[in-house]
Coordinates of C-alpha atoms in Angstrom, one line a residue:
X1 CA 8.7 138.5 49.7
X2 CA 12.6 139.2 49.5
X3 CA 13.8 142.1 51.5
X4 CA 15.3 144.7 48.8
X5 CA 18.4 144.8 47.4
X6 CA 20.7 148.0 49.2
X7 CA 22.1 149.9 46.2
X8 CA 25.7 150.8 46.1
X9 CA 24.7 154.4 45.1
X10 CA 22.9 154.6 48.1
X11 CA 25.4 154.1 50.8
X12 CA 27.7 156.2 48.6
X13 CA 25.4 159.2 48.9
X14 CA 23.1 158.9 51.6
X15 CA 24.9 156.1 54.2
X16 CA 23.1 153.8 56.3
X17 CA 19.3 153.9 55.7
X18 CA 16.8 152.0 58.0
X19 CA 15.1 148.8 56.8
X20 CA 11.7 149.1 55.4
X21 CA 9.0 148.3 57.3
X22 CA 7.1 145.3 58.0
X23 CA 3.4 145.2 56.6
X24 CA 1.3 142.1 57.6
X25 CA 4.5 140.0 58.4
X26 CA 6.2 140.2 55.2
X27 CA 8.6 143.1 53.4
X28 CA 6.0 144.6 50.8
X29 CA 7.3 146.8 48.1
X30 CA 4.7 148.1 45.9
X31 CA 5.3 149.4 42.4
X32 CA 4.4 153.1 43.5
X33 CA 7.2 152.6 46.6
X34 CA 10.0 151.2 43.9
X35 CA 9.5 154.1 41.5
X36 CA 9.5 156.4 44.0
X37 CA 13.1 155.7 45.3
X38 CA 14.2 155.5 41.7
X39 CA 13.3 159.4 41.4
X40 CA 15.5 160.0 45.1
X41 CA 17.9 158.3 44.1
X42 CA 17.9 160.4 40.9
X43 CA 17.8 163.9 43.1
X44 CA 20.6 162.3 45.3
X45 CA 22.7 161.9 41.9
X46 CA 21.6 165.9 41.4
X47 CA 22.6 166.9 43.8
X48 CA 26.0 165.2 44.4
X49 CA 27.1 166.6 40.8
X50 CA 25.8 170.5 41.4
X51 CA 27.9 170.2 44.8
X52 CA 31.0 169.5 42.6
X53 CA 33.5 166.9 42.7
X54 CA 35.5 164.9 40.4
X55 CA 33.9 164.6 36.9
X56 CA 35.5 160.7 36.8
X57 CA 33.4 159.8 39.9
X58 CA 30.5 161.5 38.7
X59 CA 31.0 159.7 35.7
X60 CA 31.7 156.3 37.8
X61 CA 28.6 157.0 40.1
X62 CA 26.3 157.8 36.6
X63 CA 26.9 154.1 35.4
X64 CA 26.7 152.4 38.6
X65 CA 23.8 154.3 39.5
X66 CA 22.1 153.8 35.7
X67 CA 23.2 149.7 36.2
X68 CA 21.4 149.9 39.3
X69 CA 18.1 151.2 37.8
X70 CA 18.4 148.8 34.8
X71 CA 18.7 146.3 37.9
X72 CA 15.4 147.3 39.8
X73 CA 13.5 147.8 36.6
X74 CA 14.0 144.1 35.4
X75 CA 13.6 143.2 39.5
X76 CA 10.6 145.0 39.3
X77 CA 9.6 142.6 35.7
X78 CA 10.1 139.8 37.6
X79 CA 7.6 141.0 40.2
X80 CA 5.2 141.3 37.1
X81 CA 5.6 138.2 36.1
X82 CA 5.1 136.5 38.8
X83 CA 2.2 137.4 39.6
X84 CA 0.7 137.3 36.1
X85 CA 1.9 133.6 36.7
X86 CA 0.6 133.6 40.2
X87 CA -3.3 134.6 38.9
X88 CA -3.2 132.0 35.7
X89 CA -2.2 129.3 38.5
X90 CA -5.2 130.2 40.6
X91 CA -7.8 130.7 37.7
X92 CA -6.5 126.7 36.9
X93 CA -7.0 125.6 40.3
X94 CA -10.2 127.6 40.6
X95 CA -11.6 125.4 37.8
X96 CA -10.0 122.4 39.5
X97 CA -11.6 122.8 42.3
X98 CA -15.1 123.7 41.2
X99 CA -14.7 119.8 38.3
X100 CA -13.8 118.0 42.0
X101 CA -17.2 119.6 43.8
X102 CA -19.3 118.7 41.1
X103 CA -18.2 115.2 40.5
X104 CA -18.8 114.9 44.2
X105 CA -22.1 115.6 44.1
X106 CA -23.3 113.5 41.0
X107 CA -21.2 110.8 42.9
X108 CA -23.2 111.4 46.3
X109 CA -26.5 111.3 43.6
X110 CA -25.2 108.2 42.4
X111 CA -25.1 106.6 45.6
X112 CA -28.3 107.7 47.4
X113 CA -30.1 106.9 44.7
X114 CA -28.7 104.2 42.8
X115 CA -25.9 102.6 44.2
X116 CA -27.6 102.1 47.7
X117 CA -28.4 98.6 49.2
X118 CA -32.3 99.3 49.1
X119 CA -32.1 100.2 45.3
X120 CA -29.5 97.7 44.6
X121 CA -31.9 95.6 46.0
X122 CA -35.3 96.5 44.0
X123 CA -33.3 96.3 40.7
X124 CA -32.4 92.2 41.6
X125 CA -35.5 91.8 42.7
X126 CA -37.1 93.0 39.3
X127 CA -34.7 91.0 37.7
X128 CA -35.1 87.9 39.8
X129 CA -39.3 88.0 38.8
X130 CA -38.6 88.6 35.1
X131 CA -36.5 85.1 35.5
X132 CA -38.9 83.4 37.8
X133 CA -41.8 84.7 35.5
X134 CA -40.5 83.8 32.3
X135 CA -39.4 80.8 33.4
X136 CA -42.9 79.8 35.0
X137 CA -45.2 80.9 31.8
X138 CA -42.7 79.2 29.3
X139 CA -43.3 75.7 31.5
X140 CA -46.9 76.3 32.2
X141 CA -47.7 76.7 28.1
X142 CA -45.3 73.6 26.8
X143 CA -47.5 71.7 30.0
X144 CA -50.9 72.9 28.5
X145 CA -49.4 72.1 24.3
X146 CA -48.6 68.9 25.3
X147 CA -52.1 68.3 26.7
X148 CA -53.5 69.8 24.0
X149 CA -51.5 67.7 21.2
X150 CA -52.5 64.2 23.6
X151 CA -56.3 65.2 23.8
X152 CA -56.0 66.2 19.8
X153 CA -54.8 62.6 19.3
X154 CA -57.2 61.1 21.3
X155 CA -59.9 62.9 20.0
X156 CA -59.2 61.7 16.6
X157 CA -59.6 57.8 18.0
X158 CA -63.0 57.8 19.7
X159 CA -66.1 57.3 18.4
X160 CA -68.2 58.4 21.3
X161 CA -70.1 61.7 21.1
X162 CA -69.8 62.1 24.8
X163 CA -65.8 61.3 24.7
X164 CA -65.1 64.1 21.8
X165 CA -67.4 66.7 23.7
X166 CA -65.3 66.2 27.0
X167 CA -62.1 65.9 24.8
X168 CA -62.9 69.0 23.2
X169 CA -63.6 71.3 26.5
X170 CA -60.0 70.0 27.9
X171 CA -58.1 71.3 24.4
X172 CA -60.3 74.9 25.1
X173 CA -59.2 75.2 29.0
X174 CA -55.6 74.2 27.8
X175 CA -55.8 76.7 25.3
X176 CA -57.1 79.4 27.8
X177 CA -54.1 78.0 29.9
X178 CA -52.0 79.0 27.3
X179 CA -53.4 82.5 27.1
X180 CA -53.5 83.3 30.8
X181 CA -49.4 82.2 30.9
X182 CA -48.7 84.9 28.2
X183 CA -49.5 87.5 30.9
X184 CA -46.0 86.8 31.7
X185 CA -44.9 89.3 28.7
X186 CA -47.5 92.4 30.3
X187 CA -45.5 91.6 33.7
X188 CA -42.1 91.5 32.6
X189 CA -42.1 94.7 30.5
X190 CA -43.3 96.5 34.1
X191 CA -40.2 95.2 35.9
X192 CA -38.0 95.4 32.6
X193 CA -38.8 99.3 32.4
X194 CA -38.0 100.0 36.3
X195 CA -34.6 98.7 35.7
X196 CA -34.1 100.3 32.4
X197 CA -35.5 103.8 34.3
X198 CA -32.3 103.3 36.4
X199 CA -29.8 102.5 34.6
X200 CA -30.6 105.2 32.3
X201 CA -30.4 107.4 35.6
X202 CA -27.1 106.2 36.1
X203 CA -26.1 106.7 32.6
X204 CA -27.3 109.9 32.6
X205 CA -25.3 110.8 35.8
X206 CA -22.2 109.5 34.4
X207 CA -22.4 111.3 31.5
X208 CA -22.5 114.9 33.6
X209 CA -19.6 113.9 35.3
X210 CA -17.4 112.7 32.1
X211 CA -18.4 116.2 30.5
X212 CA -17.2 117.8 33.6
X213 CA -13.6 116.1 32.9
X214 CA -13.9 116.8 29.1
X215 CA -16.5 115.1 27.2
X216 CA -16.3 111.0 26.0
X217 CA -13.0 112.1 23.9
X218 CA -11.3 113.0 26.6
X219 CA -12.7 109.5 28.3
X220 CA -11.4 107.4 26.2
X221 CA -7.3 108.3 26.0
X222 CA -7.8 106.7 29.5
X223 CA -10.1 103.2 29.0
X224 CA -7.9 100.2 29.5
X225 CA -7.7 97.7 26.5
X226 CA -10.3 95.4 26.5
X227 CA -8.7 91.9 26.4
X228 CA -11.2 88.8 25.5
X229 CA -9.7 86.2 28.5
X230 CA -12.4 83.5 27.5
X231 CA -10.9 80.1 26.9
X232 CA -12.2 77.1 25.1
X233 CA -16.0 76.8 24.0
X234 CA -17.1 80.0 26.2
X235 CA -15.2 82.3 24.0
X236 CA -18.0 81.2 21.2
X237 CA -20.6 81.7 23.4
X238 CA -21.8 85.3 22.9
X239 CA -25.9 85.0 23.4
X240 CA -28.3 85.8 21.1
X241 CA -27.8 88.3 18.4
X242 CA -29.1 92.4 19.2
X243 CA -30.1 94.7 16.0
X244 CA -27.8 95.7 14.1
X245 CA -24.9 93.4 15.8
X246 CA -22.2 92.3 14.1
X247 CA -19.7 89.2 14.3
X248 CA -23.0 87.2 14.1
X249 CA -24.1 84.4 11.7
X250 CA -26.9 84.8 9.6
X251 CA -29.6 82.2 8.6
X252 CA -28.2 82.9 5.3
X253 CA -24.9 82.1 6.2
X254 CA -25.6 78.8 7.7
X255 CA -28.0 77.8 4.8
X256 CA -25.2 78.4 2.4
X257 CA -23.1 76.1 4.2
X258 CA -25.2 73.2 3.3
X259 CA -25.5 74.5 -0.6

């Protein structure tokens, strides 16, 4: 803090008066201190017109003394407002500090229990099998239809009781074949829903920590453009059509092209 201003009116009364003191390191005027030297210096000016003197340097010491108190009193404004300043700052940084912590933590969530190799790792995995699965059912039930459609048509050319009978129990175990490889579906919602179970963990985490910095509004002022750098045929290529997509052909649409 600065160390006070030394009045004029006060080494014209009173001389040389010591420094105040120290307190914790710094000078430390308090309101209650400033007032209270207004009101001596006040008596001082009392006194030094009851003890008589000349009524033009009375006069002279009545302004520079009532300058002087105009002077401390918007000194002591400044104080005020400073520190009115000084407590807004600290309520701001206060809530500053306490967005960072919590971010933090949904961040450390995020990465213990999402983000980590070992769950990393499960969520490929679940992926890999709903591939692998998929991929293994849809070959295992064309294999067992185009049995099926080769014992059909050979069924319709013999004549042999025997030869249909043996003809017709392949088409049945193909057709069983083609049940069992539909499994796949029971099997690939399992994995499907772990993966979904995380991602909506990590959605949900991500969504704390965007209302911590304002809510999706204040989000978005800051997402980047999105800028379609595709070339050639892959910028066409957009995979099958969701609900309620848009952009999309519609069987409509190509059937009227052929109207």
């Amino acid at each position: 803090m600065p160390v006070r201003k030394r009045f004029r009116i006060e080494e014209a009364i009173v001389g040389h008066m010591p420094e105040p003191e120290f307190v914790g390191g710094e000078i430390g005027p308090n309101h209650k201190e400033i007032m209270d030297e207004l009101r001596a210096i006040r008596a001082q000016m009392a006194n030094a017109i009851r003890s008589g003197g000349n009524s033009n340097a009375n006069a002279a010491i009545e302004e520079s003394a009532a300058r002087e108190v105009a002077e401390a009193r918007a000194l002591l404004e400044t104080y005020r407002a400073q520190i009115e300043q000084c407590e807004k700052l600290k309520v701001e940084l206060d809530l500053i500090h306490d967005a960072i912590n919590r971010t933090k933590g949904e961040i450390a969530t995020l990465h213990a229990k999402s983000f980590n190799g070992e769950e990393m790792a499960k969520v490929n995995g679940e992926l890999g099998a709903v591939v692998g699965g998929t991929e293994q059912a849809t070959q295992q039930i064309l294999e067992a239809a185009e049995a099926i459609d080769n014992a059909a048509s050979a069924l319709a050319k013999v004549d042999s009781a025997d030869q249909q009978k043996i003809l017709s129990e392949d088409i049945q175990e193909r057709v069983v074949s083609i049940f069992e490889a539909c499994n796949f579906q029971d099997l690939t919602g399992q994995r499907i829903n772990k993966v979904m179970t995380t991602m909506k963990f990590i959605e949900h985490h991500i969504v704390v920590m965007m209302d911590i910095w304002g809510g999706v509004d204040a989000i978005k002022a800051h997402v980047p453009p999105i800028v379609d750098t595709r070339e050639g045929d892959a910028r066409l290529l957009n995979g099958p059509k969701a609900e309620g997509d848009i952009g999309h052909a519609s069987q409509d649409d190509i059937d009227a092209m052929f109207n």
